Coordinates of C-alpha atoms and ligand atoms in Angstrom, one line a residue:
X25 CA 127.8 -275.2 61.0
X26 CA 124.9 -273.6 60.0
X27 CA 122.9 -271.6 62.2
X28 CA 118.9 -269.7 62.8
X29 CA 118.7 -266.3 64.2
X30 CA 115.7 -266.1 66.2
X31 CA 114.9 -262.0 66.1
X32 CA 115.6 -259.6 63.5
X33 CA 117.6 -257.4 65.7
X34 CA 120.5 -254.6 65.6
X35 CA 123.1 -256.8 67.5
X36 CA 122.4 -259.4 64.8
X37 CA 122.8 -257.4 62.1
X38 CA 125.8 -255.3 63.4
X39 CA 127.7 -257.8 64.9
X40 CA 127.0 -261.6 65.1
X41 CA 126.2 -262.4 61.7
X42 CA 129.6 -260.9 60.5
X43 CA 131.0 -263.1 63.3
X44 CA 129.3 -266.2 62.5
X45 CA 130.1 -265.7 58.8
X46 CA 134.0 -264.8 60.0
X47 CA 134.2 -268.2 62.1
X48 CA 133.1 -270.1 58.7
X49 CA 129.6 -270.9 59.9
X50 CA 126.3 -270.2 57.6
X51 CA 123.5 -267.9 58.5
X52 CA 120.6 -270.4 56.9
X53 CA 117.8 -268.4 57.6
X54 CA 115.8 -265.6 60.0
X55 CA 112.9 -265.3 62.2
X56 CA 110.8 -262.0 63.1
X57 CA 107.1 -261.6 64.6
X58 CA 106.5 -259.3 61.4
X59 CA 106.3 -260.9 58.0
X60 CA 107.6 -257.5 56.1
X61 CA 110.5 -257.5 58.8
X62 CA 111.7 -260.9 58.5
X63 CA 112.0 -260.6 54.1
X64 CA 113.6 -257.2 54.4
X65 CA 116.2 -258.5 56.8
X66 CA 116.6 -261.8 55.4
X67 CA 116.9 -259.9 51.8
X68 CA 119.7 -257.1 53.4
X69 CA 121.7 -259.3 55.2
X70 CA 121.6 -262.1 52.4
X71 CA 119.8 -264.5 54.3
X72 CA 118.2 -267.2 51.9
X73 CA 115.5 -268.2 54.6
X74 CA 112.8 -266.2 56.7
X75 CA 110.2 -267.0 58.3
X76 CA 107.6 -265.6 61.4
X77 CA 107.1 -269.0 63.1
X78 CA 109.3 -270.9 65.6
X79 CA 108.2 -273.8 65.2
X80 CA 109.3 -273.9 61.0
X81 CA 112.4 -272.5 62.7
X82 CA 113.2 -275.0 64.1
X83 CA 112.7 -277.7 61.4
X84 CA 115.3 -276.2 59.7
X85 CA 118.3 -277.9 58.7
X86 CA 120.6 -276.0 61.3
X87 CA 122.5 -276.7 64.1
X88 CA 122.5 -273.5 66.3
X89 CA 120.2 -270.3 67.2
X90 CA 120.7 -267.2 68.4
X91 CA 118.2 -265.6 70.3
X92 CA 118.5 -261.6 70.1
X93 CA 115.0 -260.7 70.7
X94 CA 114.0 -258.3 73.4
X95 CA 114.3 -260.4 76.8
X96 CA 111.2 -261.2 78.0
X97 CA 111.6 -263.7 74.6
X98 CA 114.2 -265.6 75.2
X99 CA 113.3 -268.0 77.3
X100 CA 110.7 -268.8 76.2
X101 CA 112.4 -269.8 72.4
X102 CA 115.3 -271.3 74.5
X103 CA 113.4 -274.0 75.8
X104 CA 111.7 -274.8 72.7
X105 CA 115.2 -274.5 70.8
X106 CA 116.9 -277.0 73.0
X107 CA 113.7 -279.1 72.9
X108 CA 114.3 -279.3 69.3
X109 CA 117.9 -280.1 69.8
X110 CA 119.4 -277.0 68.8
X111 CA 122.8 -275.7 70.3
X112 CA 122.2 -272.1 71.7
X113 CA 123.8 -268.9 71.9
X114 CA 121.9 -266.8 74.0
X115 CA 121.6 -262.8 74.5
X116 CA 121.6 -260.9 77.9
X117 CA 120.1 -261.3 80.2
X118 CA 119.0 -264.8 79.4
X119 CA 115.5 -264.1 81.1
X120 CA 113.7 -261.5 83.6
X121 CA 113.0 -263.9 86.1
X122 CA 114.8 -266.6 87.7
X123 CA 112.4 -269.4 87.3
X124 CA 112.4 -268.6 83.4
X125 CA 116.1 -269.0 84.0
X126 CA 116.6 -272.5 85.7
X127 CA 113.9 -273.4 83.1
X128 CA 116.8 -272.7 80.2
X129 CA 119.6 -274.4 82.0
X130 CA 117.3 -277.4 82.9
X131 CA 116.3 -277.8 79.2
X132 CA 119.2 -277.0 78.0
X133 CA 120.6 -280.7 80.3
X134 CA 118.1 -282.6 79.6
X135 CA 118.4 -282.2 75.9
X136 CA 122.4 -282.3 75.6
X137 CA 123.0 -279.1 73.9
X138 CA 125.3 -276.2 74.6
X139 CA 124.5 -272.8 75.9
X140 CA 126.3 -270.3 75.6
X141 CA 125.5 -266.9 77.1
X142 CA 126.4 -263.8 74.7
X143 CA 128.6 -262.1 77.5
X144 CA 131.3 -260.3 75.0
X145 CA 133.2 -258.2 77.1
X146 CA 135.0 -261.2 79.1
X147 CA 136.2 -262.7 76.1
X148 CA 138.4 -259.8 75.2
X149 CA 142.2 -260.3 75.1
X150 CA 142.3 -257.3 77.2
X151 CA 139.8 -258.9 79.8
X152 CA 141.6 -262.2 79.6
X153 CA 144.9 -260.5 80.3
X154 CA 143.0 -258.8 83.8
X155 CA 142.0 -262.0 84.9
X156 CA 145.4 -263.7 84.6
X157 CA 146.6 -261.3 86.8
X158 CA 144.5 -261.3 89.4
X159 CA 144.6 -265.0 89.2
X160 CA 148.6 -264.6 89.3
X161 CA 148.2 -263.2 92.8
X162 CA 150.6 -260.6 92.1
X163 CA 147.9 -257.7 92.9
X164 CA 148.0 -259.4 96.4
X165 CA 144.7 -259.6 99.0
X166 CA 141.7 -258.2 96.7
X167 CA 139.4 -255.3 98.4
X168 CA 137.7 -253.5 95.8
X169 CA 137.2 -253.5 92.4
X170 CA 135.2 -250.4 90.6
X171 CA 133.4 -250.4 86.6
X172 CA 132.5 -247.2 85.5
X173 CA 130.6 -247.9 82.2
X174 CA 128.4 -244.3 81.7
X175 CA 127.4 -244.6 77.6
X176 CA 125.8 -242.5 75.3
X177 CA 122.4 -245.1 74.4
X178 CA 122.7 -244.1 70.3
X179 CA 119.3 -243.3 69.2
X180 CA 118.7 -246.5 66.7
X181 CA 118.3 -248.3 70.0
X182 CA 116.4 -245.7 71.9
X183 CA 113.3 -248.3 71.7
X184 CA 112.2 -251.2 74.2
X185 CA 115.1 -250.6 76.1
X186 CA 113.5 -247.6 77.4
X187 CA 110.1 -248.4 78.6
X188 CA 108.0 -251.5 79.6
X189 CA 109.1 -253.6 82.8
X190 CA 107.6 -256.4 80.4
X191 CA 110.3 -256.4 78.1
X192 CA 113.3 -256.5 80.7
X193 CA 113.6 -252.6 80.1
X194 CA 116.1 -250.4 81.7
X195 CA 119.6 -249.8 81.9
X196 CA 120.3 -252.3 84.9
X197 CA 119.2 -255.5 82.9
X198 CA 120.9 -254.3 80.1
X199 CA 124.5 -253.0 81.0
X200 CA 124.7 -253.7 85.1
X201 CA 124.1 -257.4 84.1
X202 CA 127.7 -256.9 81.5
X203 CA 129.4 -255.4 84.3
X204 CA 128.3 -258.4 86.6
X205 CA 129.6 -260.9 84.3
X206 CA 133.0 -258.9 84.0
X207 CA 133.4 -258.8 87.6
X208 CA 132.7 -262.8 88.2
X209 CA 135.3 -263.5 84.9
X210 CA 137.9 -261.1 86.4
X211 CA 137.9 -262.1 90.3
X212 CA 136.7 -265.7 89.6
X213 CA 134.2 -265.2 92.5
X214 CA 130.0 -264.7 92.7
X215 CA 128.3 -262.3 94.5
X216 CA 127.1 -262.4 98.1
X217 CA 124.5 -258.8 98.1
X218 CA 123.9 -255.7 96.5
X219 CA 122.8 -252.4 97.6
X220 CA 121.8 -250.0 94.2
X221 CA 120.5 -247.0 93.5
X222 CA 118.8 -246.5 90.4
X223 CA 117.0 -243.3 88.3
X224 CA 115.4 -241.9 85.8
X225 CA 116.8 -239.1 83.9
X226 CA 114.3 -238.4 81.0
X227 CA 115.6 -240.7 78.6
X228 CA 113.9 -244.2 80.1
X229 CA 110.3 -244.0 80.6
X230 CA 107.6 -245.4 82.9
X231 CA 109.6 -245.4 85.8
X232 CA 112.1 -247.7 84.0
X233 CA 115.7 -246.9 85.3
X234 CA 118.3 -244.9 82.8
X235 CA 120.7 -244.4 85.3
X236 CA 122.6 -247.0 88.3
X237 CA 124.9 -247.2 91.1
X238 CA 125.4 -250.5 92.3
X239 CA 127.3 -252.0 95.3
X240 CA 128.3 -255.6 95.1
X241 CA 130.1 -258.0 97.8
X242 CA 131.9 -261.1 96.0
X243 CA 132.3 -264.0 98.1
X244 CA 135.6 -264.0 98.0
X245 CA 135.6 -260.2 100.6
X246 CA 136.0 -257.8 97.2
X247 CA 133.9 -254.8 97.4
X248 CA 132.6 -253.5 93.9
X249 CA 131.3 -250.5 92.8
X250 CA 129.4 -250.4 88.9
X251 CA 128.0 -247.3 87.4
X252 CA 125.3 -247.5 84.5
X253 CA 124.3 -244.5 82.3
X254 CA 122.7 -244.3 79.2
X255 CA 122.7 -240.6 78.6
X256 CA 126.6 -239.8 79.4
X257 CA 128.3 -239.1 75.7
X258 CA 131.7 -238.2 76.6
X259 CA 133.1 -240.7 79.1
X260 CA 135.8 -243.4 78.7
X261 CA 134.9 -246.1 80.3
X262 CA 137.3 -248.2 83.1
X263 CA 137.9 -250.9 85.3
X264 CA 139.3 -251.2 88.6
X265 CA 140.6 -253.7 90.7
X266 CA 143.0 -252.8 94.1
X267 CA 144.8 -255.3 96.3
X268 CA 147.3 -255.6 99.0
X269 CA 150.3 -255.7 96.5
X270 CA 148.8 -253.5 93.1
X271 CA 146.3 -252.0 91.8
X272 CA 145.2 -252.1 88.0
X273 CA 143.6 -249.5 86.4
X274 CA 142.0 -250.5 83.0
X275 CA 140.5 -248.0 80.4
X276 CA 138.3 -247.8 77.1
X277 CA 137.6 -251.5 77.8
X278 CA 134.1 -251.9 78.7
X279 CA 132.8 -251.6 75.4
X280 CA 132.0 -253.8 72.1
X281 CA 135.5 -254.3 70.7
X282 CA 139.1 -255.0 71.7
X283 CA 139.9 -252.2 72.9
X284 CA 141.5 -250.2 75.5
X285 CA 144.9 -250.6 78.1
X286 CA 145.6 -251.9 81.2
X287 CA 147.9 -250.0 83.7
X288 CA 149.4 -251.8 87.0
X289 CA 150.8 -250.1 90.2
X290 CA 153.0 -251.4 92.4
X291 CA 156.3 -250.5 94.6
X292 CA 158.0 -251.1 91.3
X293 CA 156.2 -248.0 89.7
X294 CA 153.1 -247.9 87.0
X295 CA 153.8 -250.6 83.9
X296 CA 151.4 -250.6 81.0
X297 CA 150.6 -254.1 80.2
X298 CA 150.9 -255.4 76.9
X299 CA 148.1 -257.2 74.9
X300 CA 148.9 -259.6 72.3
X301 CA 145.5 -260.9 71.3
X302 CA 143.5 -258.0 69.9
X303 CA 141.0 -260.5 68.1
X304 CA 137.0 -260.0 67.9
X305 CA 134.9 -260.5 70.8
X306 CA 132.1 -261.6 68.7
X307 CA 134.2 -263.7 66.3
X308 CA 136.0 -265.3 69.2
X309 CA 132.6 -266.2 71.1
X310 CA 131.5 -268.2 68.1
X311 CA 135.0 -270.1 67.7
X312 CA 134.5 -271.3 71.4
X313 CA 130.7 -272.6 70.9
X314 CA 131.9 -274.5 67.8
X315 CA 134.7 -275.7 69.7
X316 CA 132.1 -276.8 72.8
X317 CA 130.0 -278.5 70.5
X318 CA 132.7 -280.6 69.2
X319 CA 133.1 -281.2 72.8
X320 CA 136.7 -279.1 73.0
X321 CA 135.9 -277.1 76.4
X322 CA 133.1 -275.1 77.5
X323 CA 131.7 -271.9 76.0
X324 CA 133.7 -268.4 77.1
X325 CA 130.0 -267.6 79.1
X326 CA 128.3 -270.6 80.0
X327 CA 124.3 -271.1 80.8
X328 CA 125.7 -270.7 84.0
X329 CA 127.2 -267.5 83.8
X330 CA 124.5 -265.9 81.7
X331 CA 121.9 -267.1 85.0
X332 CA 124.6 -266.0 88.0
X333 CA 124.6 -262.7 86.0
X334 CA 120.7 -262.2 85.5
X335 CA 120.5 -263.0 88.8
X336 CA 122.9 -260.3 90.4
X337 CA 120.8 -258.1 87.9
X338 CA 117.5 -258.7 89.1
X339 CA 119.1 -258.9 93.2
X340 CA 120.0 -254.8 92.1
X341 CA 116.6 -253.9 90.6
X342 CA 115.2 -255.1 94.0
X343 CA 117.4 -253.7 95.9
X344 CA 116.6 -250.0 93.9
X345 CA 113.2 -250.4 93.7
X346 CA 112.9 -251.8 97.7
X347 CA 115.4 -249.1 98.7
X348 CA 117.5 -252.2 101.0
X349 CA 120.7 -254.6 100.1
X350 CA 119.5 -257.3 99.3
X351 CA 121.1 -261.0 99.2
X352 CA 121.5 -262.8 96.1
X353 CA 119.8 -266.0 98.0
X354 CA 116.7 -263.8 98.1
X355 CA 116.3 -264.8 94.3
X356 CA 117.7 -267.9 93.7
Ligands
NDP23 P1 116.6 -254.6 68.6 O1 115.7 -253.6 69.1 O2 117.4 -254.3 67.4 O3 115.9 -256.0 68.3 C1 115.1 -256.6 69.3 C2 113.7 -257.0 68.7 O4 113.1 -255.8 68.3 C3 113.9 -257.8 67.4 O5 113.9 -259.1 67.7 C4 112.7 -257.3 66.5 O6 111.6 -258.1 66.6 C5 112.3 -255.9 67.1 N1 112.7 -254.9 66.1 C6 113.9 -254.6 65.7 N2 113.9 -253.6 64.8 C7 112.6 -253.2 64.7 C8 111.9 -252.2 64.0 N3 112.5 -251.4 63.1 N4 110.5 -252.2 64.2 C9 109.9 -253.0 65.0 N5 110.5 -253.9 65.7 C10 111.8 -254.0 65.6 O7 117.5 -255.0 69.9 P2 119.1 -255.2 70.1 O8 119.7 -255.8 69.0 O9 119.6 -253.9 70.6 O10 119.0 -256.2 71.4 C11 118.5 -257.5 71.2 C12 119.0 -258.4 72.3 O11 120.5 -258.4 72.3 C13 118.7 -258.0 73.7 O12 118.5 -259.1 74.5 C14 119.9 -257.2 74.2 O13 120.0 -257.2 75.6 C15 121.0 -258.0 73.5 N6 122.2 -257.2 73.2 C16 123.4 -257.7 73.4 C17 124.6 -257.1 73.1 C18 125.9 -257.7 73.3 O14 126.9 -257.2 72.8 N7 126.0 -258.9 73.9 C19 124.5 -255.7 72.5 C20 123.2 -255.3 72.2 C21 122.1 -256.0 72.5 P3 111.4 -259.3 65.6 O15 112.5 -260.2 65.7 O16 110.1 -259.8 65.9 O17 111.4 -258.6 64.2

């Protein structure tokens, strides 16, 4: 298959092309608003094509997209991508608002492509192996679950993120909406209301949040707790969940790569559980859109999912900024 990124971005660079190029597909050619940026990254990622206009994008002779610009972007190129019958693979959050985002999923039905949302952490083994056992029942009646997922922001992406509402700026659209998506993978359930509180530390700007606490209630009774940093450089990052019959504790895995181990509690004592599949999260997020688009399942995050989790992302910025939980049908 042979794909278009639309923006020259880090993620791109760091991780998806490698992925794309690891899953057999081609990288044909590149799109950036800047002429200078779109040759130099074409030239140092060994992309034969580049180009600063969407709409010779997509006249291309390519398949798929991705979109990795900064988010007030994507929805924007979505539409037009799955207008011109391109399959899509979609950063975080998919837009900032939630009319951009039923505008995606409608055009992405209409013109009978796939979406796929780029939600890595749920397509770990390690996450796949948490959900199992919740599913299994055997941690019995679910009451809380709890992310902690504090990062050091490394300074080659201390940019947009940082300032400019406009953009989809701050640390809640850009790792609260990860732990969202987690939390629906792992208890198979969608959120209800939120109560967050958010702040600024010194690193974000213009009264864009750095730093979250956010309380979420699943529809299924679980209580969940997710904290967001990006100026914490020495944590190690876990996930909770405690029923009735065990509790799992899960740590190093909210991050970027395979990693991490998964401890359960029960009257039978602690057990660490083993994981077999220790394969890319990128690499395996490509395999399944080539496998939807052959029409073998549905993407490991669907439209869907990437528009439930914008949505419990922009139902916490509310709630921070209106100081008040708010309920998710308030923006829907
Ligand atoms: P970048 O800042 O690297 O890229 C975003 C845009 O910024 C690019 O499209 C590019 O515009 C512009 N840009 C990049 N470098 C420069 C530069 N040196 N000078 C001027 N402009 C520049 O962002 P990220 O890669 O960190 O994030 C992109 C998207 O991916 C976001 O939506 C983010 O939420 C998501 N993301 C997802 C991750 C995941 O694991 N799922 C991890 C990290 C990010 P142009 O294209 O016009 O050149």
């Amino acid at each position: 298959m042979r794909w278009a990124l639309i923006g020259a971005s880090d993620i791109a660079a760091t991780r998806i092309i490698p992925a794309i190029r690891q899953a057999g597909d081609e990288v044909y050619g590149v799109m950036s608003s800047n002429v200078g940026r779109a040759a130099s990254y074409a030239n140092a990622n060994g992309i034969a094509h580049s180009t600063t206009s969407l709409e010779e994008l997509l006249t291309w002779p390519v398949d798929a997209v991705y979109i990795s610009t900064t988010n007030e972007l994507h929805a924007q190129q979505a539409i037009a991508a799955a207008k011109a019958g391109k399959h899509i693979l979609c950063e975080k959050p998919i837009a900032i608002t939630i009319s951009d985002g039923k505008e995606i999923l409608k055009a992405a039905k209409e013109n009978e492509i796939v979406f796929a949302t780029n939600h890595h952490i749920r397509t770990s083994g390690v996450h796949q192996k948490i959900r199992e056992i919740v599913q299994s029942g055997q941690l019995g009646d679910l009451y809380l679950a709890r992310i902690n997922h504090a990062v050091a922001l490394p300074e080659r992406l201390q940019g947009w993120r940082l300032s400019g509402a406009d953009k989809g700026a701050g640390v809640i659209l850009d790792i609260t909406v990860h732990n969202i998506d987690t939390l629906r993978a792992a208890l198979g359930s969608d959120i209800v209301e939120v109560t967050a509180l958010a702040a600024s530390n010194g690193l974000a700007q213009d009264g864009i949040e750095d730093t979250s606490n956010c309380t979420f209630r699943f529809a299924n009774g679980v209580i969940a707790n997710t904290s967001e940093c990006f100026l914490v450089p020495f944590n190690t990052t876990t996930f909770e969940i405690h029923g009735s019959q065990g509790s799992l504790v899960a740590t190093g895995v909210m991050t970027q790569d395979p990693s991490g181990e998964v401890v359960i509690t029960n009257s039978a004592g602690s057990k660490t559980i083993e994981i077999t599949d220790r394969e890319n999260l990128y690499v395996k997020t490509i395999k399944q859109f080539q496998n939807a688009i052959a029409g073998k399942g549905e993407p490991l995050a669907s439209g869907d999912d990437g528009f439930a989790s914008m949505q419990g992302a922009i139902a916490a910025l509310k709630s921070a900024r209106e100081k008040r939980t708010v309920q998710i049908s308030e923006v829907s």
